[in-house]
Short mmCIF file of C-alpha atoms and ligand atoms in Angstrom, two decimals:
data_model
loop_
_atom_site.label_atom_id
_atom_site.label_comp_id
_atom_site.label_asym_id
_atom_site.label_seq_id
_atom_site.Cartn_x
_atom_site.Cartn_y
_atom_site.Cartn_z
CA MET A 400 148.11 132.29 38.88
CA SER A 401 146.38 131.96 35.50
CA GLN A 402 144.18 129.02 34.71
CA ALA A 403 145.81 126.26 32.70
CA ILE A 404 143.28 125.39 30.03
CA HIS A 405 143.32 121.92 28.62
CA PRO A 406 141.33 121.53 25.40
CA SER A 407 139.39 118.63 26.91
CA ILE A 408 137.85 120.94 29.50
CA ALA A 409 136.92 123.66 27.02
CA ILE A 410 133.26 124.58 26.84
CA ASP A 411 131.58 124.23 23.46
CA PRO A 412 130.77 127.83 22.39
CA ALA A 413 127.64 126.49 20.68
CA LEU A 414 126.23 125.68 24.13
CA VAL A 415 126.70 129.23 25.42
CA PRO A 416 123.39 131.19 25.30
CA LYS A 417 123.14 133.96 22.70
CA ARG A 418 121.40 137.32 22.49
CA GLN A 419 119.73 138.33 19.26
CA LEU A 420 120.26 141.98 18.40
CA ALA A 421 117.71 144.09 16.52
CA SER A 422 119.81 143.55 13.36
CA GLY A 423 119.37 139.78 13.72
CA ALA A 424 123.03 139.32 14.68
CA SER A 425 123.80 136.90 17.47
CA MET A 426 126.07 137.83 20.39
CA PRO A 427 127.28 135.41 23.08
CA ALA A 428 125.32 136.14 26.29
CA ILE A 429 128.53 136.33 28.34
CA GLY A 430 131.79 138.05 27.47
CA LEU A 431 135.17 138.54 29.05
CA GLY A 432 135.80 142.03 30.47
CA THR A 433 139.30 143.31 29.75
CA PHE A 434 139.70 146.26 32.13
CA GLY A 435 142.64 145.33 34.34
CA SER A 436 142.17 148.41 36.58
CA ASP A 437 145.42 149.36 38.26
CA SER A 438 146.35 145.86 39.32
CA VAL A 439 146.40 143.57 36.27
CA SER A 440 148.95 144.29 33.55
CA PRO A 441 148.17 144.37 29.81
CA THR A 442 150.23 141.19 29.41
CA GLN A 443 148.19 139.35 32.02
CA VAL A 444 144.94 140.50 30.43
CA ALA A 445 146.22 139.38 27.00
CA GLU A 446 147.09 135.95 28.44
CA ALA A 447 143.59 135.71 29.93
CA VAL A 448 142.07 136.55 26.52
CA LYS A 449 143.95 133.62 24.96
CA GLY A 450 143.06 131.31 27.84
CA ALA A 451 139.44 132.39 27.74
CA ALA A 452 139.19 131.72 23.99
CA ALA A 453 140.63 128.25 24.59
CA ALA A 454 138.06 127.79 27.36
CA GLY A 455 135.21 128.66 24.97
CA TYR A 456 134.70 132.43 25.22
CA ARG A 457 133.98 134.18 21.93
CA HIS A 458 132.95 137.62 23.23
CA PHE A 459 135.50 140.20 24.48
CA ASP A 460 134.72 143.65 25.87
CA CYS A 461 137.58 146.05 25.08
CA ALA A 462 138.13 149.81 25.18
CA SER A 463 140.88 152.19 24.15
CA VAL A 464 141.02 153.59 27.69
CA TYR A 465 141.93 150.16 29.09
CA VAL A 466 145.35 150.82 27.52
CA ASN A 467 145.83 147.18 26.59
CA GLU A 468 144.29 146.92 23.12
CA PRO A 469 147.69 146.30 21.42
CA GLU A 470 148.36 143.32 23.73
CA VAL A 471 144.77 142.05 23.49
CA GLY A 472 145.03 142.43 19.70
CA ALA A 473 148.11 140.20 19.58
CA SER A 474 146.09 137.55 21.45
CA LEU A 475 143.12 137.94 19.11
CA GLU A 476 145.44 137.43 16.14
CA GLU A 477 146.92 134.32 17.73
CA ILE A 478 143.45 132.97 18.52
CA GLN A 479 142.46 133.33 14.85
CA ARG A 480 145.73 131.81 13.69
CA GLY A 481 144.83 128.88 15.92
CA GLY A 482 141.71 128.23 13.86
CA ILE A 483 138.91 130.30 15.42
CA LYS A 484 137.33 132.28 12.59
CA ARG A 485 136.82 136.05 12.82
CA GLU A 486 133.06 135.62 12.38
CA GLU A 487 132.94 133.36 15.43
CA LEU A 488 134.24 136.22 17.60
CA TRP A 489 132.32 139.16 19.03
CA ILE A 490 134.65 142.09 19.71
CA THR A 491 133.48 145.31 21.33
CA SER A 492 135.49 148.48 21.76
CA LYS A 493 134.62 151.97 22.96
CA VAL A 494 135.50 155.56 22.17
CA TRP A 495 136.87 157.52 25.13
CA ASN A 496 135.44 160.82 26.28
CA ASP A 497 138.04 163.12 24.77
CA LYS A 498 137.41 161.78 21.24
CA HIS A 499 133.76 162.70 20.72
CA GLY A 500 134.37 164.96 17.69
CA GLU A 501 133.86 163.29 14.29
CA ASP A 502 137.48 163.26 13.12
CA ASP A 503 138.83 162.19 16.51
CA LEU A 504 136.18 159.50 16.87
CA ILE A 505 136.85 157.97 13.47
CA ALA A 506 140.62 158.11 14.10
CA SER A 507 140.15 156.50 17.52
CA CYS A 508 138.08 153.69 16.04
CA ARG A 509 140.74 153.12 13.35
CA GLN A 510 143.39 153.05 16.08
CA SER A 511 141.42 150.44 18.08
CA LEU A 512 141.05 148.37 14.90
CA ALA A 513 144.80 148.60 14.26
CA ASP A 514 145.63 147.76 17.88
CA LEU A 515 143.16 144.88 18.02
CA ARG A 516 144.40 143.72 14.57
CA LEU A 517 140.89 143.60 13.15
CA ASP A 518 139.19 144.78 9.96
CA TYR A 519 135.93 145.56 11.75
CA LEU A 520 134.43 145.67 15.22
CA ASP A 521 131.22 143.85 16.04
CA LEU A 522 130.21 146.64 18.38
CA TYR A 523 131.51 150.14 19.11
CA LEU A 524 130.21 152.09 22.09
CA VAL A 525 130.29 155.69 23.25
CA HIS A 526 131.95 154.89 26.58
CA TRP A 527 130.38 157.78 28.55
CA PRO A 528 127.91 160.47 27.42
CA PHE A 529 130.11 163.27 28.81
CA PRO A 530 132.79 164.70 26.50
CA ASN A 531 135.28 165.27 29.29
CA PHE A 532 138.90 164.31 29.44
CA HIS A 533 140.40 162.97 32.61
CA PRO A 534 143.56 160.93 32.70
CA PRO A 535 143.19 157.18 33.34
CA GLY A 536 143.72 156.39 37.01
CA CYS A 537 142.93 159.88 38.30
CA ASP A 538 141.34 160.38 41.72
CA VAL A 539 137.53 160.67 42.02
CA SER A 540 137.96 164.20 43.38
CA SER A 541 139.75 165.33 40.21
CA ARG A 542 137.70 167.61 37.94
CA SER A 543 138.33 168.67 34.38
CA PRO A 544 138.42 172.48 34.06
CA ASP A 545 136.48 172.20 30.80
CA ALA A 546 134.03 169.55 31.99
CA LYS A 547 130.70 169.65 30.16
CA PRO A 548 127.27 168.23 31.01
CA TYR A 549 125.24 166.08 28.65
CA ILE A 550 124.18 168.30 25.78
CA HIS A 551 121.98 166.35 23.43
CA GLU A 552 122.95 168.28 20.29
CA SER A 553 126.62 167.52 21.00
CA TYR A 554 125.91 163.86 21.73
CA MET A 555 124.02 163.57 18.44
CA LYS A 556 127.06 164.92 16.57
CA THR A 557 129.03 162.13 18.18
CA TRP A 558 126.28 159.68 17.30
CA ARG A 559 126.31 160.80 13.64
CA ALA A 560 130.03 159.94 13.61
CA MET A 561 129.19 156.54 15.11
CA GLU A 562 126.61 156.02 12.33
CA LYS A 563 129.30 156.95 9.79
CA LEU A 564 131.51 154.16 11.16
CA VAL A 565 128.74 151.71 10.25
CA ASP A 566 128.45 153.26 6.78
CA LEU A 567 132.23 152.95 6.35
CA GLY A 568 132.05 149.27 7.27
CA LEU A 569 134.41 149.73 10.21
CA VAL A 570 131.87 148.58 12.79
CA ARG A 571 128.83 146.31 12.53
CA HIS A 572 126.82 147.74 15.44
CA ILE A 573 126.92 150.86 17.57
CA GLY A 574 125.74 151.34 21.10
CA THR A 575 125.65 153.48 24.20
CA SER A 576 127.08 153.10 27.68
CA ASN A 577 126.35 154.74 31.02
CA MET A 578 123.12 156.25 29.73
CA THR A 579 119.83 157.03 31.46
CA ILE A 580 116.22 156.73 30.30
CA PRO A 581 115.73 160.46 29.51
CA LYS A 582 118.97 160.58 27.51
CA LEU A 583 118.17 157.37 25.64
CA LYS A 584 114.66 158.62 24.79
CA LEU A 585 116.21 161.54 22.90
CA VAL A 586 118.79 159.35 21.17
CA LEU A 587 116.09 156.89 20.10
CA ARG A 588 114.04 159.81 18.75
CA ASP A 589 116.91 161.28 16.73
CA ALA A 590 119.14 158.38 15.70
CA ARG A 591 119.24 157.10 12.13
CA ILE A 592 120.86 153.89 13.40
CA LYS A 593 119.46 153.02 16.82
CA PRO A 594 121.76 151.78 19.59
CA ALA A 595 121.97 147.99 19.43
CA VAL A 596 123.27 147.68 22.99
CA ASN A 597 123.43 149.76 26.16
CA GLU A 598 126.29 148.85 28.48
CA MET A 599 125.40 149.56 32.11
CA GLU A 600 126.34 148.56 35.62
CA LEU A 601 124.27 145.51 36.59
CA HIS A 602 124.66 143.12 39.51
CA PRO A 603 122.34 141.75 42.21
CA HIS A 604 122.84 144.87 44.38
CA PHE A 605 122.29 147.23 41.43
CA GLN A 606 119.61 145.84 39.17
CA GLN A 607 118.42 149.12 37.56
CA PRO A 608 114.96 147.61 36.91
CA GLU A 609 113.47 150.64 35.13
CA LEU A 610 116.41 151.17 32.76
CA PHE A 611 116.72 147.42 32.21
CA ARG A 612 113.03 147.23 31.22
CA PHE A 613 113.24 150.40 29.10
CA VAL A 614 116.15 149.25 26.97
CA ARG A 615 114.64 145.82 26.36
CA GLU A 616 111.25 147.30 25.43
CA ASN A 617 113.10 149.45 22.89
CA GLY A 618 114.96 146.57 21.25
CA ILE A 619 118.28 147.43 22.91
CA VAL A 620 120.28 144.59 24.45
CA PRO A 621 121.55 145.34 27.99
CA VAL A 622 125.19 144.43 28.58
CA GLY A 623 126.02 144.34 32.28
CA TYR A 624 129.36 145.54 33.63
CA CYS A 625 130.71 144.85 37.14
CA PRO A 626 128.52 141.71 37.24
CA LEU A 627 130.31 140.51 40.40
CA GLY A 628 130.32 143.93 42.05
CA SER A 629 133.86 144.56 40.83
CA PRO A 630 135.68 143.18 43.91
CA GLY A 631 139.05 144.13 42.36
CA ARG A 632 138.21 147.78 41.62
CA PRO A 633 140.73 150.36 42.74
CA GLU A 634 140.46 152.11 46.10
CA ARG A 635 139.50 155.36 44.35
CA ASP A 636 136.26 153.73 43.15
CA ARG A 637 135.14 152.64 46.65
CA THR A 638 132.90 154.46 49.12
CA PRO A 639 131.89 153.35 52.65
CA ASP A 640 128.28 152.69 51.57
CA ASP A 641 129.23 150.20 48.83
CA THR A 642 128.00 146.65 49.30
CA ALA A 643 129.29 143.39 47.80
CA PRO A 644 126.78 141.15 46.01
CA THR A 645 129.08 138.12 46.32
CA GLN A 646 128.83 138.45 50.13
CA ASP A 647 125.05 138.74 50.26
CA PRO A 648 123.47 135.98 52.45
CA VAL A 649 120.88 135.21 49.73
CA ILE A 650 123.63 134.71 47.12
CA LEU A 651 125.73 132.68 49.57
CA GLU A 652 122.79 130.37 50.37
CA ILE A 653 121.96 129.78 46.68
CA ALA A 654 125.66 129.12 46.00
CA ARG A 655 125.75 126.57 48.82
CA ARG A 656 122.64 124.84 47.47
CA HIS A 657 124.11 124.56 43.95
CA GLY A 658 127.62 123.75 45.13
CA VAL A 659 129.11 126.71 43.21
CA ASN A 660 130.89 129.90 44.24
CA PRO A 661 128.90 133.13 44.82
CA ALA A 662 130.32 134.67 41.62
CA ALA A 663 128.70 131.85 39.64
CA VAL A 664 125.30 132.70 41.15
CA CYS A 665 125.68 136.35 40.08
CA ILE A 666 126.58 135.29 36.53
CA LYS A 667 123.83 132.68 36.25
CA TRP A 668 121.30 135.24 37.53
CA ALA A 669 122.52 137.80 34.98
CA VAL A 670 122.30 135.46 32.00
CA GLN A 671 118.92 134.07 33.06
CA ARG A 672 117.52 137.56 33.71
CA GLY A 673 118.36 138.59 30.13
CA GLN A 674 121.42 140.79 30.41
CA THR A 675 124.86 139.95 29.03
CA PRO A 676 127.43 139.96 31.83
CA ILE A 677 131.06 140.72 30.99
CA PRO A 678 132.96 139.54 34.09
CA PHE A 679 136.64 140.43 34.15
CA SER A 680 138.90 137.63 35.28
CA VAL A 681 142.42 136.38 34.89
CA ASN A 682 141.96 133.56 37.42
CA HIS A 683 138.35 132.37 37.26
CA TYR A 684 137.25 132.84 33.66
CA ARG A 685 136.65 129.17 32.96
CA ASP A 686 134.38 128.75 36.01
CA ASN A 687 132.54 131.91 34.99
CA LEU A 688 131.74 130.45 31.57
CA ALA A 689 131.04 126.92 32.79
CA CYS A 690 128.41 128.12 35.26
CA VAL A 691 126.14 129.45 32.51
CA ILE A 692 125.68 125.99 31.06
CA SER A 693 125.21 124.18 34.40
CA ASP A 694 121.85 123.67 36.15
CA PRO A 695 119.83 126.90 36.11
CA LEU A 696 118.60 128.88 39.09
CA SER A 697 114.98 128.12 39.96
CA GLY A 698 112.20 130.70 39.60
CA GLU A 699 112.16 130.94 43.38
CA GLU A 700 115.91 131.66 43.45
CA MET A 701 115.56 134.29 40.71
CA ASN A 702 112.77 135.94 42.74
CA ALA A 703 114.87 135.86 45.90
CA ILE A 704 117.71 137.67 44.07
CA ALA A 705 115.22 140.23 42.69
CA GLN A 706 114.53 141.17 46.33
CA ILE A 707 118.15 142.01 47.24
CA ASP A 708 118.56 145.04 44.97
CA HIS A 709 120.15 147.75 47.17
CA ASN A 710 120.27 150.40 44.40
CA CYS A 711 124.00 150.38 45.13
CA ARG A 712 125.83 151.98 42.21
CA LEU A 713 129.55 151.25 42.44
CA ILE A 714 130.85 153.18 39.42
CA LYS A 715 129.51 156.62 40.24
CA GLY A 716 131.46 158.64 37.67
CA GLN A 717 132.33 161.56 39.99
CA VAL A 718 135.13 162.71 37.67
CA PHE A 719 132.52 163.74 35.09
CA LEU A 720 130.80 166.31 37.34
CA TRP A 721 130.88 169.71 35.72
CA LYS A 722 129.82 172.11 38.49
CA GLU A 723 131.00 172.88 42.02
CA GLY A 724 128.87 171.39 44.78
CA GLN A 725 127.26 168.67 42.63
CA THR A 726 126.93 165.10 43.82
CA TRP A 727 127.35 162.12 41.54
CA GLU A 728 123.57 161.55 41.34
CA ALA A 729 123.48 164.52 38.91
CA LEU A 730 125.16 162.30 36.30
CA TRP A 731 122.41 159.72 36.48
CA ASP A 732 119.28 161.91 36.07
CA THR A 733 117.82 160.36 39.23
CA ASN A 734 114.71 162.59 39.17
CA GLY A 735 113.81 161.33 35.71
CA GLU A 736 114.99 164.37 33.76
CA ILE A 737 118.34 165.24 32.22
CA THR A 738 120.17 167.31 34.83
CA PRO A 739 120.26 170.89 33.50
CA PRO A 740 123.69 172.35 32.59
N1 NAP B 197 131.20 150.61 30.06
C1 NAP B 197 131.78 150.98 31.18
O1 NAP B 197 131.81 152.17 31.55
C2 NAP B 197 132.45 149.95 32.04
C3 NAP B 197 132.71 150.25 33.38
C4 NAP B 197 133.33 149.27 34.16
C5 NAP B 197 133.61 148.03 33.61
N2 NAP B 197 133.36 147.75 32.29
C6 NAP B 197 133.66 146.43 31.69
O2 NAP B 197 133.11 145.43 32.54
C7 NAP B 197 134.11 144.48 32.89
C8 NAP B 197 133.81 143.86 34.25
O3 NAP B 197 133.75 144.83 35.29
P1 NAP B 197 134.81 144.80 36.49
O4 NAP B 197 136.05 144.21 35.98
O5 NAP B 197 134.86 146.16 37.08
O6 NAP B 197 134.07 143.93 37.60
P2 NAP B 197 133.64 142.39 37.81
O7 NAP B 197 133.68 141.65 36.53
O8 NAP B 197 132.36 142.46 38.57
O9 NAP B 197 134.76 141.85 38.82
C9 NAP B 197 136.03 141.46 38.39
C10 NAP B 197 136.80 140.94 39.61
O10 NAP B 197 136.17 139.76 40.10
C11 NAP B 197 137.12 138.73 40.27
N3 NAP B 197 136.49 137.46 39.89
C12 NAP B 197 136.08 137.10 38.64
N4 NAP B 197 135.51 135.89 38.67
C13 NAP B 197 135.57 135.45 39.95
C14 NAP B 197 135.17 134.25 40.59
N5 NAP B 197 134.57 133.27 39.92
N6 NAP B 197 135.43 134.13 41.91
C15 NAP B 197 136.04 135.12 42.60
N7 NAP B 197 136.44 136.29 42.04
C16 NAP B 197 136.22 136.45 40.72
C17 NAP B 197 138.27 139.06 39.35
O11 NAP B 197 139.45 138.54 39.88
P3 NAP B 197 140.32 137.39 39.11
O12 NAP B 197 140.97 138.10 37.97
O13 NAP B 197 141.27 137.00 40.18
O14 NAP B 197 139.40 136.29 38.70
C18 NAP B 197 138.25 140.59 39.35
O15 NAP B 197 139.00 141.09 40.44
C19 NAP B 197 135.40 145.30 32.81
O16 NAP B 197 136.54 144.48 32.72
C20 NAP B 197 135.15 146.11 31.56
O17 NAP B 197 135.37 145.32 30.41
C21 NAP B 197 132.75 148.70 31.52
#
């Protein structure tokens, strides 16, 4: 059941914390995720986008691969017709892995703009640094016969096309997603326009402290996906070792103390720590926004959550593996170097 939003219980967007990007632009420090996985239809997501805007959200995280941009776009148009100005919104989209070539990338961005019914995007991301096609919804054991590893020269060609989008005025900022420190070091060395944002998995059981520190030290804003540990993710994205941050005793105790649900503790922690969570929700989006303007977690509570990092990556990316016998760790450069081809 979707939340019925009454204007009187909307949250004033001016009260929602903001992140300042290197350009000086200001981005709301929480956004609505729009990936409905296998279970939430494009229509339901589009309804949630409208409801969330009425509740006070101004930041929406979209992607062509979520196959709902046309429906989300109709909602964005309606939201603006209702009086919310384009410049009050922060809209992100992402290029999928089979569109990394310049012409494809520019065409894909134009398609997202047409679908989302926008003249420009606030932020456009390279969704994954691997130029490999796999169909949405495929099993984690599926492999692309022409899968390729990260090759920096190829990524930089993609990045040059991203920079061109800025020059063309189609996007205001460009950023990376699912990157590692060694890959980002090379991009920072070679980019004409540096990534404004890096989107990465971040929740209390996967805090990525080194990458989190690295991006912030380099003027890149961390956007955190799966901020609640993605409890609704499809079966194919689950492994027996996965843990659930919203069931952690430390989170449960802090939630009890504040009289909020465990999801609210994860979101408050994320915003206070300095990342920008983008929780997906069709049923709880108002609560998820309201919690960021309610009483903050104490320093002691923030420290307690810092101690429950399990290094538990949920979105492992197995489908991007390019060689027989590899494990998913190869995608994440866990020994500090880019995994050789
Ligand atoms: N860049 C990337 O590669 C990448 C990868 C994955 C995700 N993302 C982005 O990140 C967004 C969020 O990730 P996610 O959707 O996987 O995970 P998530 O936001 O951690 O979890 C979403 C799930 O939590 C539930 N939920 C939300 N608020 C709740 C609350 N207050 N209480 C109880 N349950 C609650 C939602 O159900 P209800 O709908 O019932 O509230 C939904 O099933 C995606 O939508 C997408 O935009 C990006």
